[in-house]
Short mmCIF file of C-alpha atoms in Angstrom, two decimals:
data_model
loop_
_atom_site.label_atom_id
_atom_site.label_comp_id
_atom_site.label_asym_id
_atom_site.label_seq_id
_atom_site.Cartn_x
_atom_site.Cartn_y
_atom_site.Cartn_z
CA UNK A 1 7.30 25.47 -62.62
CA UNK A 2 6.27 28.58 -60.90
CA UNK A 3 2.64 29.35 -59.76
CA UNK A 4 0.10 30.46 -62.53
CA UNK A 5 -0.39 34.43 -63.12
CA UNK A 6 -3.34 36.01 -62.34
CA UNK A 7 -4.74 39.21 -64.30
CA UNK A 8 -3.79 42.40 -62.94
CA UNK A 9 -4.95 45.59 -62.88
CA UNK A 10 -4.38 48.74 -61.94
CA UNK A 11 -6.99 51.21 -61.91
CA UNK A 12 -5.58 54.81 -60.76
CA UNK A 13 -6.63 58.04 -62.20
CA UNK A 14 -4.27 61.31 -61.13
CA UNK A 15 -6.73 64.48 -60.49
CA UNK A 16 -4.74 67.65 -61.84
CA UNK A 17 -5.71 71.13 -60.36
CA UNK A 18 -5.11 74.34 -62.23
CA UNK A 19 -5.92 76.99 -60.60
CA UNK A 20 -6.49 81.18 -61.82
CA UNK A 21 -6.21 83.81 -59.69
CA UNK A 22 -7.17 87.33 -60.65
CA UNK A 23 -7.25 90.27 -58.61
CA UNK A 24 -8.36 94.08 -58.89
CA UNK A 25 -7.95 96.60 -56.88
CA UNK A 26 -10.53 97.33 -53.84
CA UNK A 27 -12.33 94.69 -55.20
CA UNK A 28 -12.51 90.87 -54.16
CA UNK A 29 -12.49 88.25 -56.70
CA UNK A 30 -13.19 84.68 -55.71
CA UNK A 31 -10.65 82.41 -56.66
CA UNK A 32 -11.51 80.07 -59.49
CA UNK A 33 -10.33 76.65 -59.83
CA UNK A 34 -10.99 74.16 -62.96
CA UNK A 35 -10.39 70.65 -62.26
CA UNK A 36 -9.61 67.96 -65.31
CA UNK A 37 -9.39 64.33 -65.32
CA UNK A 38 -7.07 63.00 -68.20
CA UNK A 39 -8.90 61.02 -71.10
CA UNK A 40 -8.08 57.30 -71.55
CA UNK A 41 -6.68 57.02 -75.31
CA UNK A 42 -6.97 53.08 -75.45
CA UNK A 43 -4.58 50.58 -76.69
CA UNK A 44 -5.72 52.06 -80.68
CA UNK A 45 -3.62 54.99 -79.56
CA UNK A 46 -0.17 52.85 -79.32
CA UNK A 47 -0.68 49.86 -81.66
CA UNK A 48 0.60 51.21 -84.92
CA UNK A 49 3.97 50.05 -86.09
CA UNK A 50 5.82 53.29 -85.61
CA UNK A 51 4.74 53.61 -81.83
CA UNK A 52 4.57 50.09 -80.08
CA UNK A 53 3.04 47.83 -82.10
CA UNK A 54 5.64 46.62 -84.41
CA UNK A 55 5.87 43.35 -85.20
CA UNK A 56 9.77 42.66 -84.14
CA UNK A 57 11.48 44.32 -81.78
CA UNK A 58 14.01 47.40 -83.31
CA UNK A 59 17.36 47.62 -82.30
CA UNK A 60 17.09 51.30 -83.40
CA UNK A 61 15.70 53.23 -80.99
CA UNK A 62 15.93 53.16 -77.11
CA UNK A 63 12.82 51.32 -76.75
CA UNK A 64 11.83 47.30 -78.40
CA UNK A 65 8.88 49.05 -80.17
CA UNK A 66 6.41 46.24 -80.18
CA UNK A 67 5.09 46.22 -76.40
CA UNK A 68 1.77 46.27 -77.38
CA UNK A 69 2.47 42.91 -80.02
CA UNK A 70 3.54 41.32 -76.77
CA UNK A 71 0.97 42.57 -74.55
CA UNK A 72 -1.67 41.38 -77.59
CA UNK A 73 -0.03 37.97 -78.52
CA UNK A 74 1.55 36.90 -75.27
CA UNK A 75 0.17 38.93 -71.84
CA UNK A 76 -2.55 36.77 -69.86
CA UNK A 77 -4.03 40.65 -68.97
CA UNK A 78 -4.87 41.07 -72.40
CA UNK A 79 -7.30 38.10 -72.20
CA UNK A 80 -8.61 39.79 -68.56
CA UNK A 81 -11.63 40.89 -70.12
CA UNK A 82 -12.61 38.14 -72.04
CA UNK A 83 -11.95 35.87 -69.04
CA UNK A 84 -15.47 37.44 -67.56
CA UNK A 85 -17.05 35.80 -70.62
CA UNK A 86 -15.62 32.30 -69.93
CA UNK A 87 -18.82 29.51 -68.42
CA UNK A 88 -16.56 29.47 -65.31
CA UNK A 89 -17.09 33.19 -65.15
CA UNK A 90 -20.99 32.68 -66.01
CA UNK A 91 -20.95 30.28 -63.17
CA UNK A 92 -19.52 32.42 -60.43
CA UNK A 93 -21.62 35.50 -61.22
CA UNK A 94 -24.37 33.21 -60.81
CA UNK A 95 -23.12 32.51 -57.29
CA UNK A 96 -22.85 36.11 -57.20
CA UNK A 97 -26.16 37.63 -58.19
CA UNK A 98 -24.81 39.41 -60.89
CA UNK A 99 -26.29 39.51 -64.03
CA UNK A 100 -23.47 39.72 -66.15
CA UNK A 101 -19.87 39.75 -65.33
CA UNK A 102 -18.83 41.92 -68.45
CA UNK A 103 -21.01 44.65 -67.41
CA UNK A 104 -20.43 44.47 -63.04
CA UNK A 105 -18.03 47.28 -61.90
CA UNK A 106 -16.40 44.68 -59.17
CA UNK A 107 -15.45 42.40 -61.72
CA UNK A 108 -14.63 45.34 -64.46
CA UNK A 109 -12.18 47.20 -62.19
CA UNK A 110 -9.50 44.15 -62.17
CA UNK A 111 -10.27 42.13 -65.39
CA UNK A 112 -10.15 45.54 -67.83
CA UNK A 113 -9.40 49.55 -67.71
CA UNK A 114 -12.75 50.32 -66.23
CA UNK A 115 -13.23 54.04 -66.59
CA UNK A 116 -16.97 54.24 -65.70
CA UNK A 117 -17.36 57.93 -66.87
CA UNK A 118 -17.72 58.33 -70.58
CA UNK A 119 -16.43 61.47 -71.07
CA UNK A 120 -13.07 60.04 -69.95
CA UNK A 121 -13.44 57.56 -72.75
CA UNK A 122 -11.28 58.58 -76.00
CA UNK A 123 -12.29 57.42 -79.06
CA UNK A 124 -10.31 54.09 -79.49
CA UNK A 125 -11.00 53.57 -75.79
CA UNK A 126 -12.71 50.04 -75.33
CA UNK A 127 -13.19 48.20 -71.61
CA UNK A 128 -12.71 44.82 -74.17
CA UNK A 129 -9.17 45.42 -74.43
CA UNK A 130 -8.58 44.14 -70.61
CA UNK A 131 -6.05 45.08 -68.58
CA UNK A 132 -4.31 47.38 -70.86
CA UNK A 133 -1.56 49.66 -71.68
CA UNK A 134 -2.94 52.70 -69.02
CA UNK A 135 -3.72 50.27 -66.71
CA UNK A 136 -0.32 50.46 -65.69
CA UNK A 137 0.98 53.39 -67.36
CA UNK A 138 -2.22 55.80 -66.91
CA UNK A 139 -4.52 57.78 -68.78
CA UNK A 140 -2.52 58.95 -71.47
CA UNK A 141 -4.15 62.04 -73.11
CA UNK A 142 -1.52 64.51 -71.55
CA UNK A 143 1.87 62.15 -71.98
CA UNK A 144 0.96 60.31 -75.57
CA UNK A 145 2.67 63.40 -77.43
CA UNK A 146 5.14 64.02 -75.03
CA UNK A 147 6.54 60.85 -74.24
CA UNK A 148 7.24 60.06 -77.96
CA UNK A 149 8.71 63.79 -78.18
CA UNK A 150 12.76 64.20 -78.86
CA UNK A 151 14.00 65.41 -75.55
CA UNK A 152 11.39 65.16 -73.73
CA UNK A 153 12.25 64.25 -70.27
CA UNK A 154 10.82 61.51 -67.96
CA UNK A 155 10.18 64.02 -65.36
CA UNK A 156 7.84 65.95 -67.69
CA UNK A 157 6.12 62.83 -68.71
CA UNK A 158 5.48 62.05 -64.85
CA UNK A 159 4.04 65.69 -64.83
CA UNK A 160 1.69 64.97 -67.46
CA UNK A 161 0.17 61.85 -65.97
CA UNK A 162 2.22 59.08 -66.83
CA UNK A 163 2.62 56.58 -63.80
CA UNK A 164 5.95 55.89 -61.88
CA UNK A 165 6.74 52.40 -63.18
CA UNK A 166 10.48 53.44 -62.54
CA UNK A 167 10.33 53.13 -58.89
CA UNK A 168 9.83 49.18 -57.64
CA UNK A 169 7.90 50.56 -54.80
CA UNK A 170 5.43 53.03 -57.07
CA UNK A 171 5.25 49.41 -59.22
CA UNK A 172 4.75 47.50 -56.49
CA UNK A 173 2.15 49.08 -55.42
CA UNK A 174 0.40 49.31 -58.64
CA UNK A 175 0.75 45.80 -58.83
CA UNK A 176 -0.74 45.06 -55.34
CA UNK A 177 -3.37 47.26 -55.86
CA UNK A 178 -5.15 44.01 -58.00
CA UNK A 179 -3.23 41.38 -57.23
CA UNK A 180 -3.65 41.19 -53.36
CA UNK A 181 -6.25 44.84 -53.22
CA UNK A 182 -6.26 48.25 -51.49
CA UNK A 183 -8.97 49.78 -49.61
CA UNK A 184 -11.03 50.56 -52.80
CA UNK A 185 -11.40 46.95 -54.36
CA UNK A 186 -10.74 43.45 -52.78
CA UNK A 187 -11.29 39.64 -53.50
CA UNK A 188 -13.39 38.62 -50.71
CA UNK A 189 -14.40 34.98 -49.23
CA UNK A 190 -17.63 35.46 -50.77
CA UNK A 191 -15.85 35.99 -54.02
CA UNK A 192 -13.42 33.13 -53.03
CA UNK A 193 -16.63 30.85 -52.13
CA UNK A 194 -17.89 31.27 -55.94
CA UNK A 195 -15.10 30.35 -57.21
CA UNK A 196 -12.60 33.21 -57.82
CA UNK A 197 -9.14 31.94 -58.08
CA UNK A 198 -6.95 32.37 -55.17
CA UNK A 199 -4.80 35.73 -55.52
CA UNK A 200 -1.18 35.77 -55.03
CA UNK A 201 1.84 37.73 -56.02
CA UNK A 202 5.71 38.24 -56.01
CA UNK A 203 6.74 41.33 -57.87
CA UNK A 204 10.17 39.80 -59.23
CA UNK A 205 8.70 36.22 -60.43
CA UNK A 206 5.33 38.31 -61.91
CA UNK A 207 7.41 41.06 -63.81
CA UNK A 208 9.17 38.01 -65.55
CA UNK A 209 6.21 36.12 -66.46
CA UNK A 210 4.20 39.39 -67.35
CA UNK A 211 6.23 38.50 -69.96
CA UNK A 212 8.53 41.31 -69.60
CA UNK A 213 7.83 43.99 -72.87
CA UNK A 214 11.59 45.58 -72.30
CA UNK A 215 15.30 44.71 -71.99
CA UNK A 216 17.87 45.45 -69.46
CA UNK A 217 20.46 46.99 -71.72
CA UNK A 218 23.25 49.68 -71.52
CA UNK A 219 20.35 51.98 -72.13
CA UNK A 220 17.77 50.42 -69.73
CA UNK A 221 20.67 50.55 -66.72
CA UNK A 222 21.49 54.44 -67.96
CA UNK A 223 17.66 55.52 -67.73
CA UNK A 224 16.26 53.50 -64.43
CA UNK A 225 19.64 51.29 -63.13
CA UNK A 226 19.94 48.10 -63.64
CA UNK A 227 17.36 45.30 -62.62
CA UNK A 228 17.87 43.57 -59.74
CA UNK A 229 15.35 40.17 -58.83
CA UNK A 230 16.66 40.08 -55.33
CA UNK A 231 15.90 43.45 -55.13
CA UNK A 232 12.96 43.73 -56.83
CA UNK A 233 11.93 40.47 -54.56
CA UNK A 234 12.91 42.20 -51.18
CA UNK A 235 10.81 45.48 -52.56
CA UNK A 236 7.49 43.98 -53.10
CA UNK A 237 7.50 41.80 -50.00
CA UNK A 238 8.15 45.38 -48.12
CA UNK A 239 5.04 46.81 -50.04
CA UNK A 240 3.28 43.90 -49.50
CA UNK A 241 3.59 44.23 -45.96
CA UNK A 242 3.06 48.02 -45.98
CA UNK A 243 -0.22 47.14 -48.23
CA UNK A 244 -1.48 44.12 -45.59
CA UNK A 245 -0.99 46.57 -42.56
CA UNK A 246 -3.07 49.17 -44.49
CA UNK A 247 -5.56 46.98 -45.16
CA UNK A 248 -6.24 45.16 -41.86
CA UNK A 249 -6.67 48.48 -40.38
CA UNK A 250 -9.69 48.98 -42.62
CA UNK A 251 -12.74 47.68 -40.20
CA UNK A 252 -15.42 48.06 -42.73
CA UNK A 253 -13.26 45.27 -44.52
CA UNK A 254 -11.76 43.21 -41.76
CA UNK A 255 -15.33 42.56 -40.08
CA UNK A 256 -18.38 41.64 -42.30
CA UNK A 257 -20.89 41.89 -39.47
CA UNK A 258 -20.22 39.47 -36.53
CA UNK A 259 -17.57 37.50 -38.53
CA UNK A 260 -14.28 38.37 -39.82
CA UNK A 261 -13.40 38.91 -43.73
CA UNK A 262 -12.16 35.23 -44.20
CA UNK A 263 -9.85 36.12 -47.08
CA UNK A 264 -7.46 37.67 -44.88
CA UNK A 265 -6.62 34.37 -43.44
CA UNK A 266 -3.92 31.88 -44.60
CA UNK A 267 -6.10 29.77 -46.97
CA UNK A 268 -4.24 26.72 -46.12
CA UNK A 269 -4.62 26.94 -42.19
CA UNK A 270 -8.12 25.54 -43.30
CA UNK A 271 -8.17 24.38 -46.66
CA UNK A 272 -5.98 21.33 -46.35
CA UNK A 273 -6.92 17.67 -46.85
CA UNK A 274 -7.60 15.89 -43.69
CA UNK A 275 -5.88 13.17 -44.16
CA UNK A 276 -2.75 14.45 -44.28
CA UNK A 277 -3.26 14.36 -40.32
CA UNK A 278 -1.04 18.22 -39.71
CA UNK A 279 -2.02 18.12 -35.97
CA UNK A 280 0.43 15.71 -35.72
CA UNK A 281 3.38 17.47 -37.25
CA UNK A 282 2.48 21.63 -36.95
CA UNK A 283 3.33 23.68 -34.16
CA UNK A 284 0.33 25.90 -33.46
CA UNK A 285 1.47 27.88 -30.55
CA UNK A 286 -0.77 26.74 -28.52
CA UNK A 287 -3.71 27.77 -30.23
CA UNK A 288 -4.95 24.77 -32.28
CA UNK A 289 -8.43 25.54 -34.19
CA UNK A 290 -7.65 29.04 -34.46
CA UNK A 291 -8.11 31.30 -37.58
CA UNK A 292 -4.31 32.84 -38.52
CA UNK A 293 -3.65 35.61 -40.44
CA UNK A 294 -1.98 35.53 -43.86
CA UNK A 295 1.64 36.94 -42.79
CA UNK A 296 3.41 35.54 -45.48
CA UNK A 297 5.35 38.68 -46.80
CA UNK A 298 6.13 39.88 -43.39
CA UNK A 299 7.50 36.24 -42.43
CA UNK A 300 9.84 36.10 -45.55
CA UNK A 301 10.56 40.16 -45.02
CA UNK A 302 11.90 39.49 -41.35
CA UNK A 303 13.69 36.16 -43.05
CA UNK A 304 15.34 38.02 -45.43
CA UNK A 305 16.21 40.77 -42.60
CA UNK A 306 17.63 38.25 -40.42
CA UNK A 307 21.08 37.87 -41.65
CA UNK A 308 21.25 41.36 -43.57
CA UNK A 309 19.73 43.45 -40.35
CA UNK A 310 19.31 41.56 -37.54
CA UNK A 311 18.22 44.60 -35.29
CA UNK A 312 15.48 45.45 -38.05
CA UNK A 313 14.50 41.91 -38.34
CA UNK A 314 13.85 41.42 -34.43
CA UNK A 315 11.72 44.87 -34.44
CA UNK A 316 9.79 42.99 -37.30
CA UNK A 317 9.24 39.95 -35.26
CA UNK A 318 8.11 41.56 -32.33
CA UNK A 319 5.47 43.98 -34.27
CA UNK A 320 4.33 40.79 -36.35
CA UNK A 321 3.44 38.94 -32.92
CA UNK A 322 1.66 42.05 -31.62
CA UNK A 323 -1.03 41.63 -34.43
CA UNK A 324 -1.37 37.88 -34.01
CA UNK A 325 -2.11 38.60 -30.12
CA UNK A 326 -4.83 41.48 -29.92
CA UNK A 327 -6.03 41.06 -33.46
CA UNK A 328 -9.12 38.94 -32.51
CA UNK A 329 -9.57 41.07 -29.23
CA UNK A 330 -9.21 44.20 -30.03
CA UNK A 331 -8.28 44.81 -33.93
CA UNK A 332 -4.42 45.29 -33.19
CA UNK A 333 -5.45 48.98 -33.96
CA UNK A 334 -1.89 50.01 -32.44
CA UNK A 335 0.45 47.55 -33.57
CA UNK A 336 -0.46 47.67 -37.23
CA UNK A 337 -0.53 51.19 -37.14
CA UNK A 338 3.41 50.94 -35.63
CA UNK A 339 4.10 48.27 -37.80
CA UNK A 340 2.95 50.24 -41.18
CA UNK A 341 5.11 53.55 -39.43
CA UNK A 342 7.96 51.33 -39.30
CA UNK A 343 7.87 49.70 -42.54
CA UNK A 344 7.52 52.95 -44.55
CA UNK A 345 9.72 55.17 -41.76
CA UNK A 346 12.71 52.19 -41.40
CA UNK A 347 12.48 49.32 -43.70
CA UNK A 348 11.49 51.11 -46.72
CA UNK A 349 14.85 53.14 -47.12
CA UNK A 350 17.22 50.59 -45.77
CA UNK A 351 15.50 48.05 -48.72
CA UNK A 352 16.23 50.65 -51.24
CA UNK A 353 19.93 51.82 -50.00
CA UNK A 354 20.83 48.24 -49.76
CA UNK A 355 24.14 47.03 -51.29
CA UNK A 356 23.00 43.58 -53.62
CA UNK A 357 26.35 42.03 -53.65
CA UNK A 358 27.32 38.63 -53.65
CA UNK A 359 27.98 38.99 -50.19
CA UNK A 360 24.48 40.06 -49.27
CA UNK A 361 22.75 37.69 -51.61
CA UNK A 362 24.30 35.40 -50.01
CA UNK A 363 23.02 36.30 -46.32
CA UNK A 364 19.27 36.62 -47.73
CA UNK A 365 19.52 33.04 -49.36
CA UNK A 366 20.92 32.38 -45.81
CA UNK A 367 17.81 34.25 -44.00
CA UNK A 368 15.59 32.17 -46.13
CA UNK A 369 17.11 29.04 -45.15
CA UNK A 370 16.90 29.42 -42.05
CA UNK A 371 13.48 30.71 -41.76
CA UNK A 372 12.14 27.44 -43.87
CA UNK A 373 14.13 25.11 -41.77
CA UNK A 374 12.10 26.68 -38.71
CA UNK A 375 9.24 26.40 -40.25
CA UNK A 376 9.22 22.62 -40.78
CA UNK A 377 5.37 21.99 -41.95
CA UNK A 378 4.55 25.37 -43.65
CA UNK A 379 1.32 26.14 -45.38
CA UNK A 380 1.32 26.32 -49.06
CA UNK A 381 1.20 30.22 -48.70
CA UNK A 382 4.07 30.47 -47.12
CA UNK A 383 6.31 27.76 -48.68
CA UNK A 384 4.92 29.07 -52.35
CA UNK A 385 6.39 32.46 -51.19
CA UNK A 386 9.56 31.15 -49.94
CA UNK A 387 10.33 29.26 -52.99
CA UNK A 388 9.70 32.56 -55.29
CA UNK A 389 12.48 34.70 -52.77
CA UNK A 390 14.82 31.67 -53.21
CA UNK A 391 14.52 31.83 -57.12
CA UNK A 392 15.04 35.43 -56.96
CA UNK A 393 17.91 34.92 -54.85
CA UNK A 394 19.56 32.58 -57.31
CA UNK A 395 18.59 34.66 -60.40
CA UNK A 396 20.71 37.48 -59.05
CA UNK A 397 23.49 35.49 -57.66
CA UNK A 398 24.91 33.48 -60.20
CA UNK A 399 27.45 31.02 -57.97
CA UNK A 400 24.65 30.36 -55.39
CA UNK A 401 22.63 29.56 -58.76
CA UNK A 402 25.18 27.15 -60.02
CA UNK A 403 25.22 25.47 -56.77
CA UNK A 404 21.65 24.71 -55.58
CA UNK A 405 19.87 25.47 -59.21
CA UNK A 406 18.77 21.20 -59.42
CA UNK A 407 17.62 21.77 -55.57
CA UNK A 408 15.31 24.98 -56.79
CA UNK A 409 14.02 22.91 -59.48
CA UNK A 410 13.05 20.13 -57.26
CA UNK A 411 11.76 22.68 -54.67
CA UNK A 412 9.22 23.84 -57.32
CA UNK A 413 8.24 20.40 -58.69
CA UNK A 414 7.06 20.26 -55.10
CA UNK A 415 5.21 23.87 -55.25
CA UNK A 416 3.39 22.75 -58.71
CA UNK A 417 -0.26 21.86 -57.63
CA UNK A 418 -1.49 23.25 -53.92
CA UNK A 419 -3.41 20.46 -53.62
CA UNK A 420 -1.33 18.07 -54.01
CA UNK A 421 1.40 19.81 -51.95
CA UNK A 422 3.22 17.95 -49.26
CA UNK A 423 4.85 19.70 -46.61
CA UNK A 424 7.19 17.13 -45.56
CA UNK A 425 8.81 16.91 -49.17
CA UNK A 426 9.41 20.67 -49.00
CA UNK A 427 11.09 20.90 -45.76
CA UNK A 428 13.54 17.84 -46.59
CA UNK A 429 14.82 19.89 -49.74
CA UNK A 430 14.85 23.24 -47.59
CA UNK A 431 17.06 20.86 -45.46
CA UNK A 432 19.12 19.75 -48.21
CA UNK A 433 19.74 23.07 -49.25
CA UNK A 434 20.60 24.50 -45.85
CA UNK A 435 22.84 22.00 -45.06
CA UNK A 436 25.13 22.52 -48.32
CA UNK A 437 24.71 26.04 -48.15
#
C-alpha cells in the first residue's frame, strides 16, 4: 500500500592516510606520506553459511547471519544492476545517447557498487552484484576480519572503514545520496524525460520495506538503542532538508545554461491532468503558473515541529519562505546558507534529543494533521510524504494506531497511484482524522 521503493546505492569511499616521519640530527628529511584506499572484497566474502549466508536466521548469535540470503532473495537492491539490462533501460539509454547502460558510470553509481579503479576490486568483487553489502557498509578490506572477531568494538570497525549505519543521521545521508542525490550524482530532468522513475524517499518507510535484515531484540537495543519509527521519520525529513539546501546551493546543478534544472521543482505542479481544473481549488500565493521548488521535506519537518517546538517551526517557515521569494531572482544563496546552518546547528540536536513519548508523538501527529488541513489541495509529492509521516507516527504510538488505523489504510488507497491521485479525496480523509483527533 505504500509507494514503490527505488533502487538505492550509497557509493562512498574513505581515505586513510598513514604518515611516517623520521628526523635526524642536523639533517632535514621530507615528510613521507602514503595514502591507501581500501579494497572492495565483494559479496562473495560475506555469503558463506558461517558468515551472513545462512538459509535461516540463527538464534545463537547476536546477528541473524542470513543477511546475505535476505538481500539476494528479497531485496530489490540486489537486482539494481540487472535493471540496467531491461528493455526499458535500453530505451532510456538510447534516448540519452548511451550505448550500454551496464557500462555507463552515470547509471552504475546508483545501480551497483561501482568501483572504477580495478586495483580496488577484490577477487570476489563483481559490479553485477548490484547495490550490495559494501554499497552501504563500505569497502571491507580493512574491517572484514575485525568485525567478526570476538571482542572487537564498533568503534574499532569504524576506524577500519566500516560505514556508520547506527546513526540515523549518517544512515539517512547515505540513503539520500542516491534516493535524492548529492553534489556528485543526481537524477536530472533529462533522465526523467528519458524515462527514469521519479525519485522519492522516506527513511522509516524505506528501511522497513528494504526489507530489513535486522531484528530489534534486546541485544539490538543494547548496542544501538530502540528503533523508534517516528524518530527515524523526523530524522529523515531533517537530513533530506539539509541535502536539499546543499543541492540548491550548487550553481552547476540548479542551472543548465539559461534554464533551471527542472528536477528540483515539484513534478506535479506541472505534470497533472488538466481536466482536474486545479486552478479552481488550489491557492497559488499570487503566483499562478510559476515553478515551485520541491520543498516537501522542509514542509513536513516544519509541520512536525509546529506542536513540539513552535519557535523552531516559525523560524523554519520564515527561512523556507525566503527561499521561495529569492530563488528565481538571486538563487537564494543567503537564504539557503542560513537555512542549512539552522538545520544543522539548531534543529538536528533537538531532533536527536527529543523524547518520543506518547505525548510527543501525539504532538507530531497533531502537527501533521494541521498541515494537511491547511493544505486542502496538495500535490502528490507532498501528500505522499504526509501519508508516510503519519504511518511512522502510528507505528510508534499504539493508541493512535488503534484509533486511526482504518483511516490511514484509506489514505494509502488514495495514494496508490500518482496518475489517479485525487487531492479532494485525500483532503477528506485528513479532515476526518483531524476531526476525530
